[in-house]
Amino acid sequence: MSPDNPSPTPPPDEFPSDGPRGLMARFRNYFLTGLIVTGPVAITLYLTWWFVTWVDGLVRPFVPSAYRPETYLPFGVPGSGLVVAVIALTLLGFLTANLIGRTLVDLGERLLGRIPAVRAIYRGLKQVFETLFSGNGSSFRRVGLVEFPSPGMWSIVLISQSPSANIAASLPGQEEHISVFLPCSPNPTTGFFFYVPKSKIIEVEMSTEDAATLIMSAGVVQPGAGDAKSMAALAGVANAARIANSASTLQPKPAPAKVE
């Protein structure tokens, strides 16, 4: 090559990538790929193991040693307490379904109802369990959007039931209110409970499982993200509701009559 026409220097991206920077990039990509693959599996197995161990620790003291697998085996059997708990709860439900079991349950409820400190706790927990685990109830099976914590900001809520008569009478205005629960991210077991007018709730075509996934991932995992039309329609409904709410609050009030 003549000195008058030297060879052009290749741009930085044309250099071979087998240097230290290329090796570190490959190492990072492989590490992140392995983390993505094993992370959910490891956390799922850990939570499952923790739950099984927790149930075993609660149930095993009530099981006689003659019926424990570790009595006859040189090692313990994880999950034996969980199996006993499932069988015992199923048997208890079967016995409660007949007349004798129902009578015993009513007797126990009357005894608990006479203890002032325990009565309120028991009644509240019983109503919560009947609402959540009953197949006929509709609480927390619908998902909605409310404008919270400020105008223009929308939060996902789980729709519950209408307030009782005495609470509804104390709420301002004539519009019907609905109780909702707003889970916090990333722990959906904590959040805010409040009453909101029914017209302020935008019901969303989303299951509670998808809503929990969206909240726990802080928006990283978008259920149904492949359906762009439904997401666009949801955004349009939320924007229309915001415009309608702002228009109702910004309507000019009639000027007072001039007194001469």
Coordinates of N, CA, C and O in Angstrom, one line a residue, residues 24 34 71 75 105 116 127 142-143 170 238:
M24 N -15.8 -10.7 29.1 CA -16.6 -10.3 30.2 C -18.1 -10.2 29.8 O -19.0 -10.5 30.5
G34 N -28.3 -18.0 33.1 CA -28.4 -19.0 34.1 C -29.2 -18.6 35.3 O -30.0 -19.3 35.9
T71 N -40.1 -43.0 63.0 CA -40.0 -44.0 64.0 C -39.5 -45.4 63.5 O -38.8 -46.1 64.1
F75 N -34.5 -42.0 58.7 CA -34.5 -40.6 58.3 C -36.0 -40.1 58.3 O -36.9 -40.9 58.4
V105 N -70.1 -28.2 66.0 CA -69.6 -26.9 65.5 C -70.4 -25.8 66.1 O -69.8 -24.8 66.6
P116 N -65.5 -12.5 75.6 CA -65.5 -11.2 74.9 C -64.3 -11.0 74.0 O -64.4 -10.5 72.9
Q127 N -65.8 -14.8 59.0 CA -66.4 -14.1 57.8 C -65.3 -14.0 56.7 O -65.7 -14.1 55.5
R142 N -62.8 -9.9 41.2 CA -62.9 -8.9 40.1 C -61.8 -7.9 40.4 O -61.4 -7.5 41.5
V143 N -61.2 -7.4 39.3 CA -60.1 -6.5 39.3 C -60.5 -5.2 38.7 O -61.3 -5.1 37.7
S170 N -73.5 6.6 56.3 CA -72.6 7.6 56.8 C -71.7 8.2 55.7 O -71.1 9.2 55.9
A238 N -59.1 4.3 30.6 CA -58.6 5.1 31.8 C -58.4 6.6 31.4 O -58.7 7.4 32.3

